[in-house]
Tab-separated table of C-alpha atoms and ligand atoms in Angstrom:
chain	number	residue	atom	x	y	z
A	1	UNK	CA	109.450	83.319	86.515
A	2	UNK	CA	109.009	86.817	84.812
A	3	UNK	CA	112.395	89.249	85.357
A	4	UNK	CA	111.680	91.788	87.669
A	5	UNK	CA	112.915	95.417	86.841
A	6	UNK	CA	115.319	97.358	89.309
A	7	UNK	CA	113.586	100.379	90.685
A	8	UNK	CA	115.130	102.946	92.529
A	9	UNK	CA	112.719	105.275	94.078
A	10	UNK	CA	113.084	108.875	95.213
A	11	UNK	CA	110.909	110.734	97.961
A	12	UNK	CA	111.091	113.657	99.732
A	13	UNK	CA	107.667	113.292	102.320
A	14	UNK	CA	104.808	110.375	102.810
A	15	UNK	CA	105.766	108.343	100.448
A	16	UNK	CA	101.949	107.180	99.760
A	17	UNK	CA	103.122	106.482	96.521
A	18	UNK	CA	105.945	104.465	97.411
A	19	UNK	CA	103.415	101.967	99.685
A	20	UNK	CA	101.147	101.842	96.573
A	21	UNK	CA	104.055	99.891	94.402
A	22	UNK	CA	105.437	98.112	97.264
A	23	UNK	CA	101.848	96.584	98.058
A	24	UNK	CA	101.267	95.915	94.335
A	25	UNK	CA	104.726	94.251	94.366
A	26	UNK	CA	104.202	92.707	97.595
A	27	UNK	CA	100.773	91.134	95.994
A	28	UNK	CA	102.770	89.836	92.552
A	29	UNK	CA	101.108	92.290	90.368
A	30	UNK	CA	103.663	94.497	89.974
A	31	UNK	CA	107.010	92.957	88.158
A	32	UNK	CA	109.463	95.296	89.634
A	33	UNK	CA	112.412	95.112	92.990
A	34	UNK	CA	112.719	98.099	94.798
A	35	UNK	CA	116.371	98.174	94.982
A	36	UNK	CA	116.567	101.690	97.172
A	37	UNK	CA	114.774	104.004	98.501
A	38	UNK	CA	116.528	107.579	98.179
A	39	UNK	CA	115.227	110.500	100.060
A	40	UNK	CA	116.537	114.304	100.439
A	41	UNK	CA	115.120	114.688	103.481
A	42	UNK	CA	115.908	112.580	106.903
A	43	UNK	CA	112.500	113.426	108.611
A	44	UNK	CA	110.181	111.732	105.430
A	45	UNK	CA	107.802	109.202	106.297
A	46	UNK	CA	108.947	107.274	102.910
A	47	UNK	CA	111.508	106.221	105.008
A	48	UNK	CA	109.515	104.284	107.726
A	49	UNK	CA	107.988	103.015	104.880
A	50	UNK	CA	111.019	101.331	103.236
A	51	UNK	CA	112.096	99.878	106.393
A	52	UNK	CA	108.688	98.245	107.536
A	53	UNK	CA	108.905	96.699	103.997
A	54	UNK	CA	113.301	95.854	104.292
A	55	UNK	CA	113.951	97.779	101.164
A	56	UNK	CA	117.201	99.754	101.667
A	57	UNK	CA	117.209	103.371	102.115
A	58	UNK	CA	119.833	106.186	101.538
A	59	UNK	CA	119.312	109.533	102.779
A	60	UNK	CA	121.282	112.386	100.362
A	61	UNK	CA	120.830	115.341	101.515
A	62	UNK	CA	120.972	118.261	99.210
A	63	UNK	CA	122.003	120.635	101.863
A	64	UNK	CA	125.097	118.253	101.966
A	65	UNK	CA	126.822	119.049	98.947
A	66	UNK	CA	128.046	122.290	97.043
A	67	UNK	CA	126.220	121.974	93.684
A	68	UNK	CA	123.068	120.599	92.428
A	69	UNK	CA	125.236	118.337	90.000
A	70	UNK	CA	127.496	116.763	93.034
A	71	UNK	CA	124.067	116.282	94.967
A	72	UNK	CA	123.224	114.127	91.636
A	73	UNK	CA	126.459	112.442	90.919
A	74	UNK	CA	126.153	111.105	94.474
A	75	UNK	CA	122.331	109.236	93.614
A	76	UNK	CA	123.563	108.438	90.251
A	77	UNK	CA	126.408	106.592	92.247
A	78	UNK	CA	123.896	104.815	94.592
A	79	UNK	CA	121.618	103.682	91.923
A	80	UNK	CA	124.260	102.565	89.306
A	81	UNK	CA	126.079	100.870	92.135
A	82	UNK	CA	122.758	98.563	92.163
A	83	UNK	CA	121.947	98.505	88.292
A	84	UNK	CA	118.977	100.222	88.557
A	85	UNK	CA	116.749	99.840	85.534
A	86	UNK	CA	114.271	102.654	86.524
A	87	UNK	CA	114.087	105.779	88.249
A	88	UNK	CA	110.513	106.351	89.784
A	89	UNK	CA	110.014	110.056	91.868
A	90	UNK	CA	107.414	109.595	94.051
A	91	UNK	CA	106.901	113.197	95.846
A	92	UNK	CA	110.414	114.151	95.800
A	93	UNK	CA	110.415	117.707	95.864
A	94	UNK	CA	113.602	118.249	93.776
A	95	UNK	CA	114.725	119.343	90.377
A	96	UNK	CA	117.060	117.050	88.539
A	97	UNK	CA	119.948	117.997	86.293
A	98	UNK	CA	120.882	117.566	82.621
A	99	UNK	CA	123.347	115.513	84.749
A	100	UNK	CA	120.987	112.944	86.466
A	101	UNK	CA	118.701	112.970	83.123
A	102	UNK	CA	121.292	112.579	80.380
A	103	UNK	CA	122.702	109.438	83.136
A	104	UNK	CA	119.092	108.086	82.591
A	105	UNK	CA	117.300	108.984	79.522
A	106	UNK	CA	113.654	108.011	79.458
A	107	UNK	CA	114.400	105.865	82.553
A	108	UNK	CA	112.986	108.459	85.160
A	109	UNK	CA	109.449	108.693	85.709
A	110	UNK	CA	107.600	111.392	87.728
A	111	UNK	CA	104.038	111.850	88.885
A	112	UNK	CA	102.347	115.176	88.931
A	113	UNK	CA	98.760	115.365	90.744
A	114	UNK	CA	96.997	116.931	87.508
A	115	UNK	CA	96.144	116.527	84.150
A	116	UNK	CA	99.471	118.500	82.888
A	117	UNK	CA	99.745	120.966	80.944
A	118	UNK	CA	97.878	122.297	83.571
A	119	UNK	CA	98.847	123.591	86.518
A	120	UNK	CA	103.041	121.996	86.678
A	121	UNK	CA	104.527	122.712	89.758
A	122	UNK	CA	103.571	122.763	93.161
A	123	UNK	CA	100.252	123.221	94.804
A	124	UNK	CA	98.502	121.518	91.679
A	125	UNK	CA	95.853	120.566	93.481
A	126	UNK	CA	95.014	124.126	95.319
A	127	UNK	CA	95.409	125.924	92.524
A	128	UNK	CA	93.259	123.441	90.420
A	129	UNK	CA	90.786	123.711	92.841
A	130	UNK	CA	90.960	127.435	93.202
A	131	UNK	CA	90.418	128.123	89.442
A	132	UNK	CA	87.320	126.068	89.574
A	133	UNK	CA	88.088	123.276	86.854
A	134	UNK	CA	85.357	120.927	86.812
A	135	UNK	CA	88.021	117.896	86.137
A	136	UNK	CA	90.993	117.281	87.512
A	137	UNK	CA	93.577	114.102	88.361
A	138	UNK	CA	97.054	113.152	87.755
A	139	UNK	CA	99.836	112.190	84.925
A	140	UNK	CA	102.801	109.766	85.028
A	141	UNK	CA	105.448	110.988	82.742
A	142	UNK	CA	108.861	110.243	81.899
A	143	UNK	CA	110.842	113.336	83.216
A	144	UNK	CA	113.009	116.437	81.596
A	145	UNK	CA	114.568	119.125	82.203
A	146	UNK	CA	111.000	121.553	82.088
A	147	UNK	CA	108.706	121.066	85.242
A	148	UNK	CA	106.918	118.260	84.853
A	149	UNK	CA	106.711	118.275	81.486
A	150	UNK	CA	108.135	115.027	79.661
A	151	UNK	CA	106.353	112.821	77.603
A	152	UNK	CA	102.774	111.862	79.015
A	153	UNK	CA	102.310	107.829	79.514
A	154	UNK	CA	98.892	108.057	81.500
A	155	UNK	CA	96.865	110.320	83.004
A	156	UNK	CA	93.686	109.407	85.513
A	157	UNK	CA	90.563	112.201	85.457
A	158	UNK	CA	88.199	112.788	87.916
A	159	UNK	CA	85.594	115.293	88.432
A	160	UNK	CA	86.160	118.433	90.746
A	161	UNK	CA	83.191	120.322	92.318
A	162	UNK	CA	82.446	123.744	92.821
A	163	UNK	CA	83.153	123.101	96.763
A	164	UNK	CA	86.042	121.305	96.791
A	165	UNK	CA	88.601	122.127	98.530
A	166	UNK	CA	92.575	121.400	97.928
A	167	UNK	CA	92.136	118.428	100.565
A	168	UNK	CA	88.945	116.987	98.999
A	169	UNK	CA	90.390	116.879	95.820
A	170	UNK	CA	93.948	115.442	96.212
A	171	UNK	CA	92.502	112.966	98.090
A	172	UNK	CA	90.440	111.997	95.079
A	173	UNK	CA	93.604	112.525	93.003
A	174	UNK	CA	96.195	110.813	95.170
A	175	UNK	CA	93.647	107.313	94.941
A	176	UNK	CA	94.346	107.301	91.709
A	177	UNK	CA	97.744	108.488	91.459
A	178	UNK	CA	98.152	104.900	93.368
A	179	UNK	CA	96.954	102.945	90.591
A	180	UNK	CA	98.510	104.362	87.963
A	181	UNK	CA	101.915	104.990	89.313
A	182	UNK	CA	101.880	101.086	89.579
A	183	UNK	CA	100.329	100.925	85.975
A	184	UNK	CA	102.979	103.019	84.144
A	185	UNK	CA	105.891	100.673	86.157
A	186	UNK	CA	104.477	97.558	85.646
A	187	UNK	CA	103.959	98.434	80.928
A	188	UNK	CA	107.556	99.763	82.040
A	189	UNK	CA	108.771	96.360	83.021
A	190	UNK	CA	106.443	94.727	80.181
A	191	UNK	CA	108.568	96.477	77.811
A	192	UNK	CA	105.346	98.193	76.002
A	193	UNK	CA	106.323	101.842	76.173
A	194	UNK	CA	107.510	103.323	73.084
A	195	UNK	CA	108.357	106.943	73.137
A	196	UNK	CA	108.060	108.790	69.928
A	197	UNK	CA	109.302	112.796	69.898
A	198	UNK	CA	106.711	113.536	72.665
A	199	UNK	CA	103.905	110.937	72.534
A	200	UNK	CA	103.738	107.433	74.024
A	201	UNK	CA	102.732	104.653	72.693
A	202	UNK	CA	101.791	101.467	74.636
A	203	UNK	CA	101.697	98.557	72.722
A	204	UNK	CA	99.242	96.199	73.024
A	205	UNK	CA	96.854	98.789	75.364
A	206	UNK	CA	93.301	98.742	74.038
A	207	UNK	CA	92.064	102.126	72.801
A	208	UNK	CA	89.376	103.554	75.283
A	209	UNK	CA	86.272	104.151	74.297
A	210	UNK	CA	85.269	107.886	72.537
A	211	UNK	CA	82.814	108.762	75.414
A	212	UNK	CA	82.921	112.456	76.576
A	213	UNK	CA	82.358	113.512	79.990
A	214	UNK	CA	80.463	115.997	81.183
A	215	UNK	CA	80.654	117.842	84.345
A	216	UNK	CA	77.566	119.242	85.368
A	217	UNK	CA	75.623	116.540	83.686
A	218	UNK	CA	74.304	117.699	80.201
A	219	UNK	CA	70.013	116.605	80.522
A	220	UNK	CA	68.655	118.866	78.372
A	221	UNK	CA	70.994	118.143	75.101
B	301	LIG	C1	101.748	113.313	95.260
B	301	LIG	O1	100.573	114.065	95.167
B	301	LIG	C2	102.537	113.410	93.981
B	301	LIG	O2	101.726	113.499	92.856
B	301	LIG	C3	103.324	114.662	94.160
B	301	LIG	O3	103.666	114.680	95.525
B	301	LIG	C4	102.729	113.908	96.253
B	301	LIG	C5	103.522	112.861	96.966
B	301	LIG	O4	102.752	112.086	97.823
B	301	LIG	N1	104.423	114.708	93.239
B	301	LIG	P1	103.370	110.815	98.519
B	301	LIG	O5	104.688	111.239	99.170
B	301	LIG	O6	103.569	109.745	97.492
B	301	LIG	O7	102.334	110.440	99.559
């Protein structure tokens, strides 16, 4: 039987992303535990989640505690207390310290709903939307101290149209975001990602084909 890493998960809402991995763990395809499920935020529906599913759940408020560092100390207590091999954020709507990062480096992995550099931070998708891009979609990426801006291990595209709107298009996004949240965890736990300054290697992944896009079609050229 193939070792299963020791995720600790951290949401702050749905938690859409959270039921993606457990129902790719639940189905065998995903190699991976989820050890606890931390959330900021008593009222998110993460939470139902976890407990449909029996995966513990803590609830840390950040409210709770003085500092943003004693707020961290107290997660990085919960998921060392369970060996946690790797930190996924799924939605949680906090930053994390030099604290919590240096406690886990290149062991936390966030998911942004756009093809970063562009548009970091919240309301990716409105503002996507709003500026017209003609692609959009999401990035898993191991996270640092910047705004979603660690090192990229895969990104999903898909088109945008001139009348989307910010509902439209994350919904398009967030389909994705649910395959390749799973994706990143499961080359995690297949010990293929190799981090090198910024860039990502992952071994053994075939090279994608050099086909450009277009969005509108180009007919005429
Ligand atoms: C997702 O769009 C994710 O990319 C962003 O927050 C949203 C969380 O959704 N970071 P959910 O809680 O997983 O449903």
């Amino acid at each position: 039987m193939k070792q299963k890493i020791k995720l600790g998960v951290l949401v702050s809402g749905s938690g859409s992303n959270l039921q993606a991995i457990i129902d790719n763990i639940e189905k065998g395809l995903l190699d991976g535990e989820i050890k606890v499920v931390i959330s900021n935020n008593d009222d998110a529906y993460a939470l139902v989640r976890a407990k449909k599913h029996n995966i513990p759940s803590v609830i840390i408020k950040h409210s709770d505690f003085k500092s943003r560092e004693d707020f961290d100390r107290r997660m990085i207590d919960v998921l060392n207390s369970l060996s946690v091999d790797l930190v996924v954020m799924a939605g949680f709507m906090r930053l994390l310290t030099p604290l919590f990062l240096n406690s886990f480096p290149m062991k936390i992995m966030n998911i942004h709903p756009a093809i970063l550099p562009a548009f970091p931070g919240i309301h990716a998708q409105k503002r996507a939307a709003d500026y017209g891009v003609r692609f959009s979609g999401c990035t898993v990426h191991f996270a640092d101290e910047g705004v979603d801006s660690g090192p990229i291990i895969i990104q999903a595209i898909v088109p945008a149209y001139h009348d989307d709107t910010e509902e439209t298009l994350a919904a398009r996004i967030l389909k994705e975001e649910h395959r390749i949240y799973s994706q990143a965890i499961q080359f995690y736990a297949e010990g293929r990602i190799e981090v090198i300054g910024r860039k990502v290697r992952i071994k053994g992944s075939d090279r994608i084909p050099e086909t450009p896009l277009h969005n509108p079609p180009v007919t005429a050229f």
